[in-house]
Coordinates of C-alpha atoms and ligand atoms in Angstrom, one line a residue:
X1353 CA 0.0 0.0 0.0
X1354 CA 1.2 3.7 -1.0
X1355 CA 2.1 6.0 2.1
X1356 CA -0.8 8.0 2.6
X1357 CA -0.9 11.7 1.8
X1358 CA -0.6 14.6 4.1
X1359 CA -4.1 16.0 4.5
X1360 CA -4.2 19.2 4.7
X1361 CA -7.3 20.5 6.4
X1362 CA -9.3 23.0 5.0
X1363 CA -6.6 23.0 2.4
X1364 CA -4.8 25.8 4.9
X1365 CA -1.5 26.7 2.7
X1366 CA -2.1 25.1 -0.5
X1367 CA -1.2 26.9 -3.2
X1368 CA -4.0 25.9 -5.6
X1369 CA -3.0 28.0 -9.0
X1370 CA -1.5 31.2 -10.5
X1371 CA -3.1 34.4 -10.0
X1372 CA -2.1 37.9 -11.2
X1373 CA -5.2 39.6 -9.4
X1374 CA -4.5 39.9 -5.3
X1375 CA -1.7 39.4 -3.7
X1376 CA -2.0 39.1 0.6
X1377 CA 1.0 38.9 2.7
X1378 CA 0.2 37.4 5.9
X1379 CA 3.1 37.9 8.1
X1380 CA 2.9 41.8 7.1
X1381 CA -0.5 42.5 6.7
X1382 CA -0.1 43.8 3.2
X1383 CA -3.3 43.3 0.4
X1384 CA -2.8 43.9 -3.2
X1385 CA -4.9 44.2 -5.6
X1386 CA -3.1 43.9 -9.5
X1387 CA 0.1 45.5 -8.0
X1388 CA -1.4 48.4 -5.8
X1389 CA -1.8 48.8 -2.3
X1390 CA -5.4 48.3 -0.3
X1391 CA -4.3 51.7 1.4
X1392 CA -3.9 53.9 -1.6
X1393 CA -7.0 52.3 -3.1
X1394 CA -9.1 53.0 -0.2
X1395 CA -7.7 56.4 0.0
X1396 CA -7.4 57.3 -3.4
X1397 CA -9.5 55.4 -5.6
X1398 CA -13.2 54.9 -6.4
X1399 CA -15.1 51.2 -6.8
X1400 CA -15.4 51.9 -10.2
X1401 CA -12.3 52.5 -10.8
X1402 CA -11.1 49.0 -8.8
X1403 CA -13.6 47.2 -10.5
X1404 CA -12.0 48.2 -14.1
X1405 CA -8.4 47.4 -12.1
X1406 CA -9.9 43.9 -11.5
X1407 CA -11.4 43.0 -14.6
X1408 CA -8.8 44.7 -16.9
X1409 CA -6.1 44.1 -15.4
X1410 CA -5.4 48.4 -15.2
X1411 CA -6.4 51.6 -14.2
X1412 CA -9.0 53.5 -15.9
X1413 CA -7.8 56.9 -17.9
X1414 CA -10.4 59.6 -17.5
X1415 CA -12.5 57.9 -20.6
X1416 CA -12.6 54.5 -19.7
X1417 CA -13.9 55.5 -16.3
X1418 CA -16.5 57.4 -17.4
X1419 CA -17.6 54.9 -20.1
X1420 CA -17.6 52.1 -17.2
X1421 CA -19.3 54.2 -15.1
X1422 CA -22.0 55.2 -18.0
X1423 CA -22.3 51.3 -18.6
X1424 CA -22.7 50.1 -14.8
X1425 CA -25.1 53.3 -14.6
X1426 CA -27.7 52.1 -18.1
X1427 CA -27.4 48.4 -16.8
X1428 CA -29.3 48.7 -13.5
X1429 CA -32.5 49.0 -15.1
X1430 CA -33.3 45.1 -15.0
X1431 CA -36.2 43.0 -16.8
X1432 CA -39.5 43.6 -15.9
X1433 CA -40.3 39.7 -16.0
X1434 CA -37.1 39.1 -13.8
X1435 CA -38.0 42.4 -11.5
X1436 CA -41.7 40.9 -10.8
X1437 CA -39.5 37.3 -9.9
X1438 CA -37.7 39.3 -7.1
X1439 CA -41.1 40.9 -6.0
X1440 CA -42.9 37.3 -5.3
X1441 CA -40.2 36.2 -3.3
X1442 CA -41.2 35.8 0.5
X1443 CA -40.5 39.5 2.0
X1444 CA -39.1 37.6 5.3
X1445 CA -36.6 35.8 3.0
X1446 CA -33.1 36.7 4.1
X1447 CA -31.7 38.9 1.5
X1448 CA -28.6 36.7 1.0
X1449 CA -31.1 33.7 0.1
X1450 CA -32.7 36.2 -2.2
X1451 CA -29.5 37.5 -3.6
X1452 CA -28.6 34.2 -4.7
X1453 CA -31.8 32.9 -6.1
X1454 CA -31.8 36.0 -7.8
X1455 CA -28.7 35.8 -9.7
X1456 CA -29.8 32.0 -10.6
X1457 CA -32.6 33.6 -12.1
X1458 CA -31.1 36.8 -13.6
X1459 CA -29.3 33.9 -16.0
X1460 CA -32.3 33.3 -17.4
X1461 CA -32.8 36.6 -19.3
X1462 CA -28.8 37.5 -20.2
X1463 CA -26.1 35.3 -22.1
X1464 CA -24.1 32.5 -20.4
X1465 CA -20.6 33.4 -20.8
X1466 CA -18.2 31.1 -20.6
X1467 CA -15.2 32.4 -22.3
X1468 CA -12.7 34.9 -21.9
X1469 CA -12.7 38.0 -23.2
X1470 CA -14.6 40.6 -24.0
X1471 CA -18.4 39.5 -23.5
X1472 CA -17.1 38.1 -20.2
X1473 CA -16.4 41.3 -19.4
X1474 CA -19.6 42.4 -20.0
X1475 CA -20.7 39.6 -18.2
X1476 CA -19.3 41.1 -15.2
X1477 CA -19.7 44.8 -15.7
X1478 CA -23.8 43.3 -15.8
X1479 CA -23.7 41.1 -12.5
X1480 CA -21.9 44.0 -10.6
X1481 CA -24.4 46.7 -12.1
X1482 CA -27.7 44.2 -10.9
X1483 CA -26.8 43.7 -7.8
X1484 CA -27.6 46.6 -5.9
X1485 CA -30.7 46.4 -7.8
X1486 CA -31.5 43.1 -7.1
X1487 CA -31.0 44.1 -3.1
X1488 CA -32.9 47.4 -3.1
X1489 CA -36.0 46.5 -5.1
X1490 CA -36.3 43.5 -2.7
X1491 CA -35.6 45.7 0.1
X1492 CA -38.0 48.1 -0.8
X1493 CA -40.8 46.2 -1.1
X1494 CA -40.6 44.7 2.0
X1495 CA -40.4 48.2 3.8
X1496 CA -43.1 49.7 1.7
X1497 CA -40.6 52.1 -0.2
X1498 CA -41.3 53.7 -3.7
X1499 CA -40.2 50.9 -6.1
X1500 CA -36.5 51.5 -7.1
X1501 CA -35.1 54.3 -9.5
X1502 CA -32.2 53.5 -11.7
X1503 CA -30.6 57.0 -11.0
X1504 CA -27.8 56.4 -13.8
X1505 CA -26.0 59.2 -12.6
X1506 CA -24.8 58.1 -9.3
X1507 CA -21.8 56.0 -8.5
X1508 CA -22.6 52.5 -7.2
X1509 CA -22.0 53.8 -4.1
X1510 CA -24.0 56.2 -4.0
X1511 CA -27.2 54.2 -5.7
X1512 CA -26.4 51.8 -3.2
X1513 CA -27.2 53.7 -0.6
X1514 CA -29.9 55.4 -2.5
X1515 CA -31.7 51.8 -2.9
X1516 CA -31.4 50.7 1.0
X1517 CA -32.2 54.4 2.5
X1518 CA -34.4 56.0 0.2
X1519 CA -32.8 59.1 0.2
X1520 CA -29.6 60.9 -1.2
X1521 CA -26.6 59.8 0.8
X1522 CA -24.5 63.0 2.2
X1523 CA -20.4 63.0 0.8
X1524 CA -19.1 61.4 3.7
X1525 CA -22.0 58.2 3.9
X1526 CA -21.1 57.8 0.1
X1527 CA -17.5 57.6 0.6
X1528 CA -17.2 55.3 3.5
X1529 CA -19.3 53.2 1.2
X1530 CA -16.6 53.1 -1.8
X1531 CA -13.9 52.5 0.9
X1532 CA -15.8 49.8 2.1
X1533 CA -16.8 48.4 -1.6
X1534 CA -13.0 49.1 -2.4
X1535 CA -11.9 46.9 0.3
X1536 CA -14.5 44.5 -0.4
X1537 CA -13.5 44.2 -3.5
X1538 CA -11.2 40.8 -3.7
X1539 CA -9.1 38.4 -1.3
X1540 CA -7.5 35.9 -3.7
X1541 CA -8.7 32.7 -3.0
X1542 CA -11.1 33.1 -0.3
X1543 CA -13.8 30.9 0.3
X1544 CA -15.8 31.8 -2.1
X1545 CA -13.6 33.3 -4.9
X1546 CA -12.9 29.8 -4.4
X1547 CA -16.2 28.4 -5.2
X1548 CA -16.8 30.7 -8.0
X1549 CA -13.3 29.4 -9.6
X1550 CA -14.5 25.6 -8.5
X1551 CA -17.8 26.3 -11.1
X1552 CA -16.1 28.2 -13.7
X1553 CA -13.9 25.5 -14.2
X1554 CA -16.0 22.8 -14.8
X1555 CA -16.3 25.4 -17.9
X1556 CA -19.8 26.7 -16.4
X1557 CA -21.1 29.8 -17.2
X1558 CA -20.4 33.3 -15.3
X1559 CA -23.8 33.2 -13.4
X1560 CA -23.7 29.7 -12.4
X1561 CA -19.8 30.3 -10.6
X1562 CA -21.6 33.6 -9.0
X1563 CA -24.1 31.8 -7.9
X1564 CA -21.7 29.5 -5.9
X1565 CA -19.8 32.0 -4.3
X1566 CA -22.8 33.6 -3.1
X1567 CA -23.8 30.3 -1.2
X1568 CA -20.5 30.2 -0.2
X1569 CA -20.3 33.8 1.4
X1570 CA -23.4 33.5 3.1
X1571 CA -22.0 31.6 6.0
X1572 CA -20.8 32.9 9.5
X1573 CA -17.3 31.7 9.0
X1574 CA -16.8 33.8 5.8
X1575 CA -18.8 36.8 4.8
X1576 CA -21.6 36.2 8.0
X1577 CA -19.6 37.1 10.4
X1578 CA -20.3 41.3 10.2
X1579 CA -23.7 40.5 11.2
X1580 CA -23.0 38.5 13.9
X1581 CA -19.8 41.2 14.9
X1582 CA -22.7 44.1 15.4
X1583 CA -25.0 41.8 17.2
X1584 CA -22.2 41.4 19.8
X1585 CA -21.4 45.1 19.9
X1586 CA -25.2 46.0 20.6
X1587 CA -25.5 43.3 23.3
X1588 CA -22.5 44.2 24.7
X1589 CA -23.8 47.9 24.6
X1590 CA -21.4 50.2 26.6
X1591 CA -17.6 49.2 27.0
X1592 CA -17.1 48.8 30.4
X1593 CA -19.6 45.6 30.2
X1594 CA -17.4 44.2 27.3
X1595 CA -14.9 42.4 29.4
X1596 CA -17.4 40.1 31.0
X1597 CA -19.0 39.2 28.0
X1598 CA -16.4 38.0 26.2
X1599 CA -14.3 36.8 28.4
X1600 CA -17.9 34.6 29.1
X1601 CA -18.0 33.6 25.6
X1602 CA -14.3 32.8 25.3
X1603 CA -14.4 30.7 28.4
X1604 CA -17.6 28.8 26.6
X1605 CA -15.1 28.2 23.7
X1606 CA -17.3 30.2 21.6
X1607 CA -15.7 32.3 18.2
X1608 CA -15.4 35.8 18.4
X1609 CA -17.0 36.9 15.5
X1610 CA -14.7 39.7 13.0
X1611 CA -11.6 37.7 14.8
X1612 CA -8.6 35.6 13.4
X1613 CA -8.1 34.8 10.2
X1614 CA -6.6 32.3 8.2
X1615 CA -4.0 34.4 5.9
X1616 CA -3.3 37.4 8.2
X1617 CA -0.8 36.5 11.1
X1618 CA -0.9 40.3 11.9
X1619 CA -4.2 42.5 12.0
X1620 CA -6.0 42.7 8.4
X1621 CA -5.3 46.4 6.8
X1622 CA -8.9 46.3 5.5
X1623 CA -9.9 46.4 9.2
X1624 CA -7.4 48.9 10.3
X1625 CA -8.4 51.4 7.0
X1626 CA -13.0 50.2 7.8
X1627 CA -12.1 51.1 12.2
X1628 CA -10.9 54.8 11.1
X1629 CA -14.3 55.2 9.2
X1630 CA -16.2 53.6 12.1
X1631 CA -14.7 56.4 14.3
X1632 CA -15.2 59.1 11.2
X1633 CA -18.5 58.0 11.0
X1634 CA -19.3 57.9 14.4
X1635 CA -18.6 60.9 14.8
X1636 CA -20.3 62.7 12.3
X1637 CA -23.2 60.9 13.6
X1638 CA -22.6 61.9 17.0
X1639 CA -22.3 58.4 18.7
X1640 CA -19.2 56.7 18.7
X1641 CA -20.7 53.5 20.8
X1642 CA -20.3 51.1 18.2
X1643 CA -16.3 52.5 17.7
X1644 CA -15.6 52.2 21.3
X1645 CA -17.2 49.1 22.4
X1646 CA -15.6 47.4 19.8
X1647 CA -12.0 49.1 20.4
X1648 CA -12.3 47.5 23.9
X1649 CA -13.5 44.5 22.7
X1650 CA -10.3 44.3 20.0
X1651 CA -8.1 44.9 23.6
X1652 CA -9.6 42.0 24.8
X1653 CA -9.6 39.4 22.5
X1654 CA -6.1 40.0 21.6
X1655 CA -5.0 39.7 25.5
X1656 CA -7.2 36.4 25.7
X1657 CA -6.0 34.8 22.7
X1658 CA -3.5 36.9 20.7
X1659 CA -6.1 37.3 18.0
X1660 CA -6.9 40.8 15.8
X1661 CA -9.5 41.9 13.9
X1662 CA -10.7 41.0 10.6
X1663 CA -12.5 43.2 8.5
X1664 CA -16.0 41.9 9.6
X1665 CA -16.0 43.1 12.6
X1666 CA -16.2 46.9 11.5
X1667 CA -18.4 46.9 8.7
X1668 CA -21.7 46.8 10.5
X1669 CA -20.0 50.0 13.1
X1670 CA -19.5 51.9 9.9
X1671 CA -23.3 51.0 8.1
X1672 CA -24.9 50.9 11.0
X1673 CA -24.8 54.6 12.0
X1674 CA -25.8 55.1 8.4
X1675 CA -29.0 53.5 8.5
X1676 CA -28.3 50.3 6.6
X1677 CA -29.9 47.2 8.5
X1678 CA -28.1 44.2 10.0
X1679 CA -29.6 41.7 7.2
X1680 CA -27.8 43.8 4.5
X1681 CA -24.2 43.3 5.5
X1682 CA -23.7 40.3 4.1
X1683 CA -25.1 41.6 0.5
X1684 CA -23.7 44.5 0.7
X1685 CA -20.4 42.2 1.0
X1686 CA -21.2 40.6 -2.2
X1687 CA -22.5 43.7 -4.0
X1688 CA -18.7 44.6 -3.9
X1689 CA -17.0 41.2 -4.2
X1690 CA -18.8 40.4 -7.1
X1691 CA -16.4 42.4 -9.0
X1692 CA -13.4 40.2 -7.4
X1693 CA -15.3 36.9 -8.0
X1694 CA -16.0 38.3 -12.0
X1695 CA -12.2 39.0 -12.1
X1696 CA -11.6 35.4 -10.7
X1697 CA -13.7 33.5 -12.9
X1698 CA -12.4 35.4 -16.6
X1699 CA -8.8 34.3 -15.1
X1700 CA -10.2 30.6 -14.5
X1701 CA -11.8 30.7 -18.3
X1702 CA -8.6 32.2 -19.6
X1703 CA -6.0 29.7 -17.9
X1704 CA -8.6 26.9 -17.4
X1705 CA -7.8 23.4 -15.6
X1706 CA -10.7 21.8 -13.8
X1707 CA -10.1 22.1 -10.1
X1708 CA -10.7 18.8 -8.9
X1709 CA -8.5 17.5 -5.9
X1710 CA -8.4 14.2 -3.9
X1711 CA -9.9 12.6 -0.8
X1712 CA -7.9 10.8 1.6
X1713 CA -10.5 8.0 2.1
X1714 CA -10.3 6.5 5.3
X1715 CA -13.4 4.2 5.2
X1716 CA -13.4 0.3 4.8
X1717 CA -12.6 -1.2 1.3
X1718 CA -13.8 -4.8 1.4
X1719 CA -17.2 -5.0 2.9
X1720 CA -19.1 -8.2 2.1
X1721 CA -22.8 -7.6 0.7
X1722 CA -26.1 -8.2 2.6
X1723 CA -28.9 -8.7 1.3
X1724 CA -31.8 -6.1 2.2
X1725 CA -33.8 -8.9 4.0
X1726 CA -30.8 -9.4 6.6
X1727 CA -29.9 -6.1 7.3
X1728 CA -30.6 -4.9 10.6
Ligands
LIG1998 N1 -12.7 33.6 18.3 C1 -12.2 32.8 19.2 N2 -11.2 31.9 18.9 C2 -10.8 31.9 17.6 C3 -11.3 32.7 16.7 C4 -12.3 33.6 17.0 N3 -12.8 34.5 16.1 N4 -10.7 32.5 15.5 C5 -9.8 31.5 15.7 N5 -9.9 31.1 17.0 C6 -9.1 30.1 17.7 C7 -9.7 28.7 17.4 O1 -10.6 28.3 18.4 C8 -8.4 27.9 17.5 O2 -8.1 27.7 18.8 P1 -7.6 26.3 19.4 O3 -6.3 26.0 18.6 O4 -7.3 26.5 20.8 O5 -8.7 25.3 19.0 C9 -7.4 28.8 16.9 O6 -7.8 30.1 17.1 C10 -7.2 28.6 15.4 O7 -8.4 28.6 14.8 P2 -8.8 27.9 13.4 O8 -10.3 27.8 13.3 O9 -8.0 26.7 13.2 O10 -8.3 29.0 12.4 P3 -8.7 29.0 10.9 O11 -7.6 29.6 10.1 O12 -9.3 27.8 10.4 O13 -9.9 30.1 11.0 C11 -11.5 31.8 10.7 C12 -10.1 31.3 10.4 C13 -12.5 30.8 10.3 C14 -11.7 33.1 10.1 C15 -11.6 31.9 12.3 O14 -10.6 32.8 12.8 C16 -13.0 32.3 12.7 O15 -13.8 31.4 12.9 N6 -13.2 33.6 12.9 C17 -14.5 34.1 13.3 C18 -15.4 34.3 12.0 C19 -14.9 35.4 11.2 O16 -14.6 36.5 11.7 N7 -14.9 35.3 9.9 C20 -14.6 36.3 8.9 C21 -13.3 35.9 8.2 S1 -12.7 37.3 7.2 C22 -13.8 37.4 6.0 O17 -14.5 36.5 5.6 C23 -13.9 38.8 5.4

């Protein structure tokens, strides 16, 4: 018999393929997306303008930006067929289950792509531009809003916000949004960049993989944990009752939601660049509860168990203030990282393999058949 391979669980350090996309150093917190910095981005940059970086591999000139933000602005306006789809969905759903139904079903009306190139492209520019749509005309039914405007002249983040709030966002509410779309944007293989790559190469199409990575998001480990971060800040409440609390939960064994991760050995930049907009928007707002309860709870957790923060656990501190609600953390997640798992899945079709690894199987081999009748 063969030595048996090393396992390795959760497939921690495997290199799995080539990417020129991200790039995350783990031992010095750095994230790169296509050769630039997550801290110039997120201080310089727009979504749009990472999204193009993403997808095409460079930054926009004044031109291309404003034809991709022309394009992502004409293709919100989604079938009426599809629209009345989202409208019959149960207005209890969770809007991650409807976000990924929803995409399923988007496929139905648009091309499959499932080649490189330029209508992938397109493919992408479409799934990014539908998103926030998808959200806010579900989101707005169930509160009894208007039913959604395109408004083609606002940035994403802006309509974003537009769709969820029902009102024009101020300058600073828009651009904590494009910092935290920017940093949203990609993580190289993450779990579900992963799943989106999975589909795409099996050579299925552009909403299928999307659809995966969605499903794969949705859970607490990944993308989840920002709503569960702002559920512990609010029953936590004021800082001084932090310390009992989680020490309580740590000694229970429980996670620490927006804690640890498996790349960064050091704190994740994204969360050090998303806790200075928790404070600016706190702030601005005039309550800085959610900043400070969760700046004692980050003193904490790293005493008890060396960990630091991921970038879940200040996305609901910055939306939160703004009036987005819990449920929507998660989608808004995706709303950005759509445009990562686009950029993913056109690499996959360009350089394709099928991704199909093995199983150590440690069950028996040589089991001797009963008949039904003698079974017990
Ligand atoms: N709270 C408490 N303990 C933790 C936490 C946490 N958040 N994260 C890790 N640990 C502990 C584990 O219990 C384990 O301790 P042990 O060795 O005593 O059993 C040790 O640290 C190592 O944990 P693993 O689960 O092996 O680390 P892994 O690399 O598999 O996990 C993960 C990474 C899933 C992100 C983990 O840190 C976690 O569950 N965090 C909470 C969920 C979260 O914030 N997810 C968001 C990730 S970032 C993102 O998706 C944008």
């Amino acid at each position: 018999m063969t030595e048996p391979a090393r396992v390795q669980r959760g497939l921690e350090e495997v290199v799995a393929l080539e990417s020129r996309i991200c790039f995350i150093d783990g031992k010095l917190g750095r994230l790169i997306y296509r050769g630039y910095d997550i801290r110039d981005l997120a201080a310089k940059a727009t979504f749009e303008e990472v999204a193009h970086l993403l997808w095409y591999g460079r930054l926009p000139n004044v031109r291309e930006l404003a034809d991709l933000k022309g394009r992502l602005g004409d293709l919100r306006r989604l079938p009426d067929p599809f629209l009345r789809t989202i409208e019959a969905l149960p207005a209890d759903a969770s809007p991650m289950d409807v976000l990924r139904t929803a995409v399923s079903a988007l496929a139905l009306y648009e091309p499959a792509e499932t080649k490189p190139g330029a209508t992938a492209i397109a493919g992408a520019e479409r799934l990014t531009a539908a998103l926030p749509s998808i959200l806010g005309t579900f989101h707005r039914r169930r509160r009894g809003l208007p039913a959604l405007r395109p408004r083609p002249e606002l940035s994403q983040a802006a309509y974003v916000l537009y769709a969820i709030l029902d009102r024009d966002a101020s300058e600073l509410e828009e651009r904590a949004l494009d910092v935290a779309l920017i940093l949203h944007a990609d993580h190289e293989l993450n779990a579900s960049t992963f799943a989106a790559r999975v589909t795409a190469s099996t050579l299925s199409d552009l909403y299928s993989s999307v659809t995966s990575a969605i499903g794969a998001l949705k859970g607490p480990l990944h993308g989840g944990a920002n709503e569960r971060a702002i559920e512990l800040a609010e029953q936590i409440g004021t800082p001084d009752r932090a310390d009992a609390i989680v020490k309580e939960k740590l000694a229970r064994h429980e996670r620490i939601m927006g804690f640890g991760h498996r790349v960064y050995k050091v704190e994740d930049p994204r969360a050090t660049i998303l806790r200075e907009w928790s404070r600016k928007i706190g702030e601005a707002k005039g309550d800085l509860h959610y900043y400070e309860v969760l700046e004692r709870v980050k003193e904490i957790v790293h005493q008890e168990k060396g960990l630091y923060p991921n970038l879940d656990l200040y996305s609901g501190s910055v939306y939160t203030p703004i009036g987005i609600p819990h449920d929507l953390f998660t989608p808004l997640f995706a709303v950005s990282r759509v445009s990562g798992w686009t950029a993913h899945i056109l690499e996959e079709y360009e350089d394709l393999r099928l991704i199909r690894p093995t199983a150590q199987y440690i069950g028996p081999t040589d089991l001797a058949w009963t008949p039904i009748a003698n079974r017990t």
